[in-house]
Structures are given as C-alpha cells and as structure tokens.
Coordinates of C-alpha atoms in Angstrom, one line a residue:
M1 CA 286.7 218.6 172.2
L2 CA 288.7 219.5 169.1
T3 CA 292.1 219.3 169.5
E4 CA 294.8 221.6 167.3
R5 CA 296.2 218.1 165.5
Q6 CA 292.3 217.5 164.8
R7 CA 291.6 220.6 163.5
E8 CA 294.3 220.3 161.2
I9 CA 293.5 217.0 160.1
V10 CA 289.9 218.2 159.0
K11 CA 291.6 221.3 157.1
A12 CA 293.4 219.1 154.9
T13 CA 290.4 216.9 153.8
V14 CA 289.1 220.2 151.7
P15 CA 291.0 219.3 148.6
L16 CA 288.9 215.9 149.0
L17 CA 285.6 217.1 149.8
E18 CA 286.1 220.1 146.8
T19 CA 286.2 217.4 144.3
G20 CA 284.6 214.0 146.0
G21 CA 282.3 215.6 148.3
E22 CA 278.9 215.2 146.5
A23 CA 280.0 211.1 146.2
L24 CA 280.6 210.9 149.6
T25 CA 277.3 212.5 150.8
T26 CA 275.3 210.5 148.1
H27 CA 276.6 207.8 149.6
F28 CA 276.0 208.8 153.0
Y29 CA 272.2 209.5 152.3
K30 CA 271.8 206.4 150.6
T31 CA 273.3 204.4 153.5
M32 CA 271.2 206.2 155.9
L33 CA 268.0 206.0 154.6
A34 CA 268.0 202.6 153.9
E35 CA 269.0 201.2 157.5
Y36 CA 267.5 204.3 159.4
P37 CA 263.9 204.3 158.3
E38 CA 262.6 206.7 161.3
V39 CA 264.7 209.4 159.5
R40 CA 263.2 209.2 156.2
P41 CA 260.3 211.8 157.0
L42 CA 263.1 214.7 157.5
F43 CA 264.0 214.2 153.9
N44 CA 262.3 215.3 150.6
Q45 CA 263.0 212.3 148.4
A46 CA 262.8 214.5 145.4
H47 CA 265.7 216.1 146.6
Q48 CA 267.4 213.0 146.9
Q49 CA 266.7 211.8 143.4
S50 CA 267.7 215.4 141.7
G51 CA 271.1 215.6 143.9
A52 CA 269.9 218.8 145.5
Q53 CA 269.9 217.1 148.9
P54 CA 273.6 215.7 148.6
R55 CA 275.1 218.7 146.9
A56 CA 273.6 221.1 150.1
L57 CA 275.1 218.7 152.1
A58 CA 278.6 218.5 150.3
H59 CA 278.3 222.3 150.6
S60 CA 277.7 222.5 154.4
V61 CA 280.5 220.2 154.9
L62 CA 283.0 221.8 152.8
M63 CA 282.1 225.2 154.5
Y64 CA 282.3 223.6 158.1
A65 CA 285.9 222.2 157.2
R66 CA 287.2 225.3 155.7
N67 CA 286.0 227.4 158.8
I68 CA 286.7 224.9 161.6
D69 CA 289.1 227.6 162.9
R70 CA 286.3 230.1 162.9
L71 CA 282.6 229.3 162.9
E72 CA 282.0 232.8 162.3
G73 CA 283.2 232.3 158.8
L74 CA 279.8 230.2 158.0
G75 CA 277.8 233.3 157.5
N76 CA 274.3 232.7 157.9
L77 CA 274.5 228.8 156.9
P78 CA 274.1 227.6 160.6
A79 CA 271.1 229.7 161.1
Q80 CA 269.3 228.6 158.2
I81 CA 269.9 224.9 159.1
I82 CA 268.6 225.6 162.5
A83 CA 265.9 226.9 161.0
K84 CA 264.9 223.9 158.5
H85 CA 265.5 221.7 161.2
V86 CA 263.2 223.3 163.6
A87 CA 260.6 223.6 161.0
L88 CA 260.8 219.7 160.4
Q89 CA 261.4 218.6 163.8
V90 CA 264.6 217.4 164.0
Q91 CA 265.6 215.9 167.5
A92 CA 268.8 215.2 169.4
E93 CA 268.4 211.6 169.1
H94 CA 269.1 212.2 165.2
Y95 CA 272.5 213.4 165.4
P96 CA 274.0 210.0 166.5
I97 CA 272.1 208.7 163.5
V98 CA 273.7 211.3 161.1
G99 CA 277.5 210.9 162.6
A100 CA 277.9 207.6 162.4
C101 CA 276.5 207.4 158.8
L102 CA 278.9 210.4 157.8
L103 CA 281.9 208.8 159.3
R104 CA 281.0 205.1 157.6
A105 CA 280.6 207.3 154.1
I106 CA 284.1 208.7 154.8
R107 CA 285.7 205.5 155.5
E108 CA 283.6 203.7 152.5
V109 CA 284.1 206.2 150.0
L110 CA 287.7 207.5 150.5
G111 CA 289.0 204.2 151.8
A112 CA 291.0 202.9 154.8
E113 CA 294.4 204.2 153.4
I114 CA 293.0 207.7 153.4
A115 CA 290.6 207.6 155.9
T116 CA 292.5 206.3 158.5
D117 CA 291.6 205.6 162.3
E118 CA 293.1 209.6 163.1
V119 CA 290.9 210.8 160.0
I120 CA 287.6 209.3 161.1
A121 CA 288.6 210.2 164.8
A122 CA 289.6 214.0 164.1
W123 CA 285.8 214.0 161.6
G124 CA 284.2 212.6 164.6
A125 CA 285.2 215.2 167.2
A126 CA 284.5 217.8 164.5
Y127 CA 280.6 216.6 163.6
Q128 CA 280.2 216.2 167.5
Q129 CA 281.1 220.1 168.1
L130 CA 278.6 221.1 165.4
A131 CA 276.0 218.6 166.7
D132 CA 276.2 220.0 170.3
I133 CA 276.2 223.6 168.9
L134 CA 272.9 222.8 166.6
I135 CA 271.2 220.6 169.2
A136 CA 271.4 223.1 171.8
A137 CA 270.6 226.0 169.4
E138 CA 267.4 224.1 168.2
R139 CA 266.5 223.2 171.8
S140 CA 266.6 226.8 172.8
V141 CA 264.2 227.7 170.1
Y142 CA 261.7 224.9 170.5
E143 CA 261.3 226.0 174.0
Q144 CA 260.9 229.7 173.3
T145 CA 258.4 228.6 170.5
A146 CA 256.3 226.6 172.8
A147 CA 256.4 229.3 175.6
A148 CA 255.4 232.4 173.3
E149 CA 251.6 233.3 173.1
G150 CA 249.9 230.5 170.7
G151 CA 253.3 228.9 170.5
W152 CA 253.4 224.9 170.5
R153 CA 256.3 222.2 170.2
G154 CA 255.8 219.1 167.7
A155 CA 252.9 218.6 165.7
R156 CA 249.5 220.8 166.0
D157 CA 246.0 220.0 164.7
F158 CA 244.9 222.7 161.8
K159 CA 241.7 222.4 160.0
L160 CA 241.2 223.5 156.2
V161 CA 238.7 226.0 156.4
R162 CA 239.2 227.2 152.7
K163 CA 240.6 226.3 149.9
E164 CA 241.5 228.9 147.1
A165 CA 243.0 228.7 143.4
E166 CA 245.3 231.3 142.9
S167 CA 246.6 230.6 139.6
S168 CA 246.8 227.5 137.4
E169 CA 249.2 225.7 139.5
I170 CA 249.0 227.5 142.8
T171 CA 246.3 226.9 145.4
S172 CA 246.0 228.8 149.0
F173 CA 245.0 226.6 152.0
Y174 CA 243.3 228.5 155.0
L175 CA 244.1 227.0 158.2
E176 CA 242.9 227.1 161.7
P177 CA 243.7 225.4 164.8
V178 CA 241.3 222.4 166.0
D179 CA 241.7 223.3 169.8
G180 CA 240.5 226.9 168.7
G181 CA 243.4 228.5 170.8
A182 CA 245.6 231.4 169.6
V183 CA 248.3 231.2 166.9
I184 CA 251.4 232.4 167.4
A185 CA 253.1 235.6 165.6
H186 CA 254.9 234.6 162.7
Q187 CA 257.7 237.0 160.6
P188 CA 257.4 238.0 157.4
G189 CA 259.2 235.3 155.4
Q190 CA 259.0 232.5 157.6
Y191 CA 257.3 229.1 156.7
I192 CA 255.9 226.1 158.5
G193 CA 256.3 222.4 158.8
L194 CA 254.0 220.0 157.6
R195 CA 253.7 216.6 158.3
V196 CA 251.1 214.3 156.4
V197 CA 251.0 210.2 155.4
I198 CA 250.1 209.1 152.2
D199 CA 249.7 205.6 151.4
G200 CA 251.1 204.9 155.0
V201 CA 254.2 206.8 154.5
E202 CA 255.1 209.8 156.4
Q203 CA 256.1 212.9 154.9
R204 CA 257.4 216.2 156.2
R205 CA 257.8 219.6 153.9
N206 CA 258.1 223.1 154.3
Y207 CA 255.7 225.6 153.3
S208 CA 256.5 229.3 153.0
L209 CA 253.3 231.6 155.0
S210 CA 251.9 233.8 152.2
A211 CA 249.8 236.0 154.5
A212 CA 250.8 238.2 157.7
S213 CA 250.1 237.0 160.9
N214 CA 246.7 237.2 162.5
G215 CA 246.8 235.4 165.8
C216 CA 244.1 232.8 164.8
S217 CA 245.1 231.0 161.5
L218 CA 247.9 230.6 158.8
R219 CA 248.0 230.7 155.2
I220 CA 250.1 228.7 152.9
S221 CA 250.0 228.6 148.9
V222 CA 251.3 225.4 147.3
K223 CA 252.6 224.6 143.7
R224 CA 251.6 221.6 142.2
E225 CA 255.1 220.2 141.5
Q226 CA 255.2 217.7 138.6
G227 CA 255.4 214.4 140.2
G228 CA 255.4 216.1 143.6
K229 CA 253.8 213.6 146.1
V230 CA 252.9 216.3 149.0
S231 CA 251.7 218.9 146.6
S232 CA 249.6 216.6 144.6
Y233 CA 247.9 215.3 147.9
L234 CA 247.1 219.0 148.9
H235 CA 245.7 219.5 145.5
D236 CA 243.6 216.9 144.4
Q237 CA 242.8 215.1 148.0
V238 CA 242.6 217.7 151.0
Q239 CA 239.4 219.2 151.5
V240 CA 237.6 221.9 153.5
G241 CA 237.0 220.3 156.8
D242 CA 240.2 218.0 156.8
V243 CA 242.8 218.2 159.6
L244 CA 246.6 218.8 158.5
Q245 CA 249.6 218.6 161.3
L246 CA 251.6 221.4 161.5
F247 CA 255.1 222.5 163.1
A248 CA 255.7 226.2 164.7
P249 CA 256.8 228.8 161.8
S250 CA 260.3 228.9 161.5
G251 CA 262.9 230.8 158.9
H252 CA 265.7 233.0 158.9
F253 CA 264.7 234.7 155.9
T254 CA 262.7 237.5 157.2
L255 CA 261.7 241.1 156.6
Q256 CA 264.4 243.4 158.6
E257 CA 263.1 246.6 159.9
G258 CA 264.7 250.0 157.7
S259 CA 263.8 252.8 156.1
K260 CA 265.7 252.0 153.0
P261 CA 263.9 251.7 149.6
L262 CA 262.4 247.9 149.8
V263 CA 262.9 245.7 146.4
L264 CA 261.2 242.4 146.6
I265 CA 262.3 240.2 143.7
S266 CA 260.3 236.6 143.2
G267 CA 260.2 233.7 140.5
G268 CA 257.2 231.6 140.1
V269 CA 256.2 230.6 143.7
G270 CA 258.8 232.2 145.1
I271 CA 256.3 234.9 145.5
T272 CA 254.7 233.5 148.6
P273 CA 256.7 234.6 151.4
T274 CA 257.1 238.1 149.5
L275 CA 253.4 238.7 150.6
P276 CA 253.5 239.1 154.1
M277 CA 256.8 241.2 153.6
L278 CA 254.2 243.6 151.7
Q279 CA 251.8 243.8 153.8
A280 CA 254.1 244.6 156.7
A281 CA 256.3 247.0 154.8
L282 CA 253.5 249.4 153.3
P283 CA 252.0 251.1 156.6
T284 CA 255.8 252.1 157.4
G285 CA 255.9 254.3 153.7
R286 CA 259.2 253.4 152.8
A287 CA 259.1 253.1 148.7
I288 CA 258.5 249.7 147.5
T289 CA 259.5 247.9 144.3
F290 CA 257.7 244.7 143.6
I291 CA 259.1 242.3 140.7
H292 CA 257.8 239.0 139.7
C293 CA 258.9 236.6 136.9
A294 CA 256.8 233.7 135.7
R295 CA 256.1 232.0 132.5
D296 CA 253.0 233.3 131.8
R297 CA 249.9 235.4 133.4
G298 CA 247.9 231.9 133.9
V299 CA 250.6 230.8 136.2
H300 CA 250.9 233.8 137.8
A301 CA 249.3 233.9 141.5
F302 CA 248.2 236.9 143.5
R303 CA 248.5 239.4 140.4
E304 CA 245.3 241.2 141.0
K305 CA 246.0 241.3 144.7
I306 CA 249.1 243.0 143.6
D307 CA 247.6 245.3 141.2
A308 CA 245.2 246.5 143.9
L309 CA 247.5 247.3 146.5
A310 CA 249.8 249.3 143.8
A311 CA 246.8 251.4 142.9
A312 CA 245.7 252.3 146.3
N313 CA 249.6 252.6 147.6
A314 CA 251.6 255.4 145.7
Q315 CA 254.9 254.1 147.3
L316 CA 254.5 250.8 145.8
T317 CA 255.6 250.1 142.0
R318 CA 255.2 246.5 140.6
H319 CA 256.9 245.1 137.4
Y320 CA 256.1 241.6 136.0
C321 CA 258.0 239.8 133.7
Y322 CA 257.0 236.8 131.7
D323 CA 258.4 234.2 129.4
Q324 CA 255.4 234.5 127.1
M325 CA 252.9 237.4 126.9
Q326 CA 249.6 237.0 126.3
P327 CA 246.7 239.7 125.1
G328 CA 246.5 242.3 127.8
D329 CA 250.3 241.9 128.9
A330 CA 251.4 245.3 127.3
A331 CA 255.0 246.7 128.0
A332 CA 252.6 249.8 128.9
E333 CA 251.5 247.8 132.3
S334 CA 255.1 247.5 133.4
N335 CA 255.3 244.4 131.7
V336 CA 258.3 242.5 129.9
Q337 CA 258.8 239.7 127.9
G338 CA 261.9 237.6 128.7
H339 CA 264.0 236.6 131.4
L340 CA 265.0 239.2 133.9
S341 CA 268.1 240.4 132.5
A342 CA 270.3 242.8 134.5
E343 CA 269.9 245.6 132.1
Q344 CA 266.3 245.4 132.8
L345 CA 266.5 244.9 136.5
G346 CA 268.5 247.9 136.4
Q347 CA 266.1 250.0 134.9
W348 CA 263.5 248.8 138.0
L349 CA 266.0 249.3 140.8
P350 CA 266.0 252.5 142.6
A351 CA 268.5 255.2 141.1
S352 CA 270.7 255.1 144.3
R353 CA 271.1 251.1 144.5
D354 CA 271.1 251.6 148.0
A355 CA 267.9 249.5 148.8
D356 CA 267.1 246.6 151.0
V357 CA 266.7 243.5 148.5
Y358 CA 265.0 240.5 148.9
F359 CA 264.6 237.5 146.7
L360 CA 264.1 234.1 146.0
G361 CA 262.7 231.4 143.4
P362 CA 264.1 228.5 141.3
R363 CA 267.8 228.2 141.8
G364 CA 269.1 229.5 138.2
F365 CA 266.6 232.5 138.9
M366 CA 268.1 233.2 141.8
R367 CA 271.7 232.5 140.7
S368 CA 271.3 235.0 137.7
V369 CA 269.4 237.7 140.0
K370 CA 272.2 237.5 142.8
Q371 CA 274.9 238.2 139.7
S372 CA 272.8 241.2 138.5
L373 CA 272.5 242.8 141.8
K374 CA 276.3 242.5 142.1
E375 CA 277.0 244.1 138.9
L376 CA 274.3 246.9 139.3
G377 CA 276.0 248.0 142.7
V378 CA 273.8 246.9 145.6
P379 CA 275.7 246.6 148.9
D380 CA 276.2 242.9 149.7
A381 CA 275.1 243.2 153.0
Q382 CA 271.4 244.6 151.7
V383 CA 270.9 241.1 149.6
H384 CA 269.1 238.7 151.2
Y385 CA 267.6 235.2 150.0
E386 CA 266.2 232.1 150.6
F387 CA 266.0 228.6 148.8
F388 CA 263.0 226.6 148.8
G389 CA 264.7 223.3 149.3
P390 CA 268.2 222.5 150.4
A391 CA 270.4 225.2 151.1
E392 CA 273.0 225.1 147.9
A393 CA 276.0 227.6 146.8
L394 CA 274.6 230.0 144.3
A395 CA 278.2 230.2 142.7

C-alpha cells in the first residue's frame, strides 16, 4: 500500500521523467532483455531499435506518476495496456522481472544521490500497486476468454487454409483451428497474438483481424515490413497447410454501438481493423464515410471490395487519398492526390461534425488526423484511435 509520503516522492520525480524518461526506459530494456531471455519474445526488437518501445514506456511511466493520486486520470491507457498484454500472453510471473529491472534502471540512471533508498522504496510500492491492478485485470480476461464459447487460453493451433495477396504489400491469411472446434466471437477492431519460432528464436506479434467474426475461422492481413522478421516469414515461408499458434482475440479499439454517422479513416495497413467495423455497421443503416490513404493504388488493399460495398449500399461513401496518382485514379472517383489535409477532411466529413470517428495508421498520419479532427470540431469523446505498435502520445 502506497503511503502519502511515497505518493509525494513519486510525484516529485515527474520533472525528471519529463526530461530523462526515455534514457531511463532505454537502459531498463537493455538490462532486462540482456539478462532475462524468457521475456524477449514479448517485445518486438524492431520497436526497441527504433526507440518506439522506450518512448512508449516513458510516456506510460510519466502518465502514471502524474496521476498517482487519481488513477482514473489515466483514461484508456490501462485498458490498452491490458489488451496488449493479453494478446501477447503476459503472465503474473513476468511482473517481478520488470519491477526489479525498472528499479535498477532508476538507481543506475539517476544515480544514488537522487535515487535514494527512500525514492527506490516509493517507486517499488508504486510499481507493485500498478502490477497488482494489471495482474488482476488480465487474470479476469484470461478466465473469461477461456470460458466463452470457442474461447481458449494460451496458444492454440490454427491451420492456414488460404493465402491471398490483397495488394503489392499486404497478404491475407485465412486460419482455421486444427482441433475443429468453434472460434470465439471477436469484436470489430480487435487483434490476435501470433507466436512463431524463426531460426530457433521465439517471436510474438499482434495482427488485426480483418474480417468479421464467423465462429469458425479467423483472418489476418499482414503488410510486408521492410526488414520485418515475422512479416517476411509469413509472406515468404508460411504456406497453405502450415500450422500457426494463435492467442485469443483482444483489443480495446472496438466499434461501439450508435446511430450517429460513422467515419472510418485509415492509412496503409491501418485499413485492416476498419473492415470488420464496416461489415458490422452496414446492416444498421447508419451513414458511413470510409476514407483510406495510401502511397498509390498498387499498395491499396481491399479497394475492389470497398468499391463493391459502396455500389451496393447507398449509406456508404468512400474516398481515397494517394501520394501518387496513377491512370484511372481520377478526382471524379472521389480520389485526391497528396496528404490528407484538414481542408480535405473537412469536405469529406459529415456537415454536422456530430459523428463517431475511428482512425489508425502510421504515427505521423494519426497525429495529423487527430489535430485535424480537433480543428474541425469533432467532439473529443467521439474520436477513437489505436496504435499498431507501442502506445505513444500523439502530441
């Protein structure tokens, strides 16, 4: 239990975290991943190398320190963390490892003069408080998922029954359980965890589910990332008939019921979770605006499917934004060239702005869209977004 004195000590470290949090978390990851190989599969090494994972953790630690007196101020952050942990199968026994390495990093980066025994004790208590909350929440999710029809806990074997190229970069993988049993219903926008062993090294990744729940199979659509170890393995080596190990669907970024106009905005492979959202929303009759941005038509996945849905459903309007236009990509088809500006977005949004908006894509794209939506007057409470990798601030 945190004492009042310990709370004050944690809050007093906020200025240090604001200026040096990323250095601290970078040292933390370097130590933990070097000394505890059992946790390495839980972390994408590409995110380590790019600095995305240390930045994300620094942001989370800072938010926690700022809100140590009122955890409700963390907003959706705990739910996002819990969903990511569940999708990767983080377990209670992993938390002491993280805690020990975090306290060690605080001591080694800040120095003994600042990171006194009292400061370390305060942060130890603060970390344990957060760990207890997350462990309990994750245990509840694991139990509920395992008890649900078609649910499971841990890894489950799925066979690849179909592999289909959706664009020059994105391929869909259709997966059915080897045991022939039912598959738990997932919510539009959720993702699965995937475990593979490549060259003797275990890797875990999250991939959005790109098709609506049907009770018997799952579909993921994966972009080949430059230098991506797992995406390249899936594209080049995994073939129909092969077996992959999946963790049950998870995710906080899900379509909520409503009657307001719905706007789905995506960039690149961010289109994948918007597809089941679109499928779920169409039968409700609500007005839907579907906006997708890509480098060019060649990398634009699912265009023909979206065009067909728009032709068959009067309430669906679609718009595409390409960095480079190609023959046939005329503005008359509601396509524009260049980045999605606030002015262009304003022309495509419902006139009332009283809409539910969901968006995701690369970080820079999301930052721009978030700012544009604010400028255009869309209520903050009706704006929803998700990150592909570690959760980072969009400021």
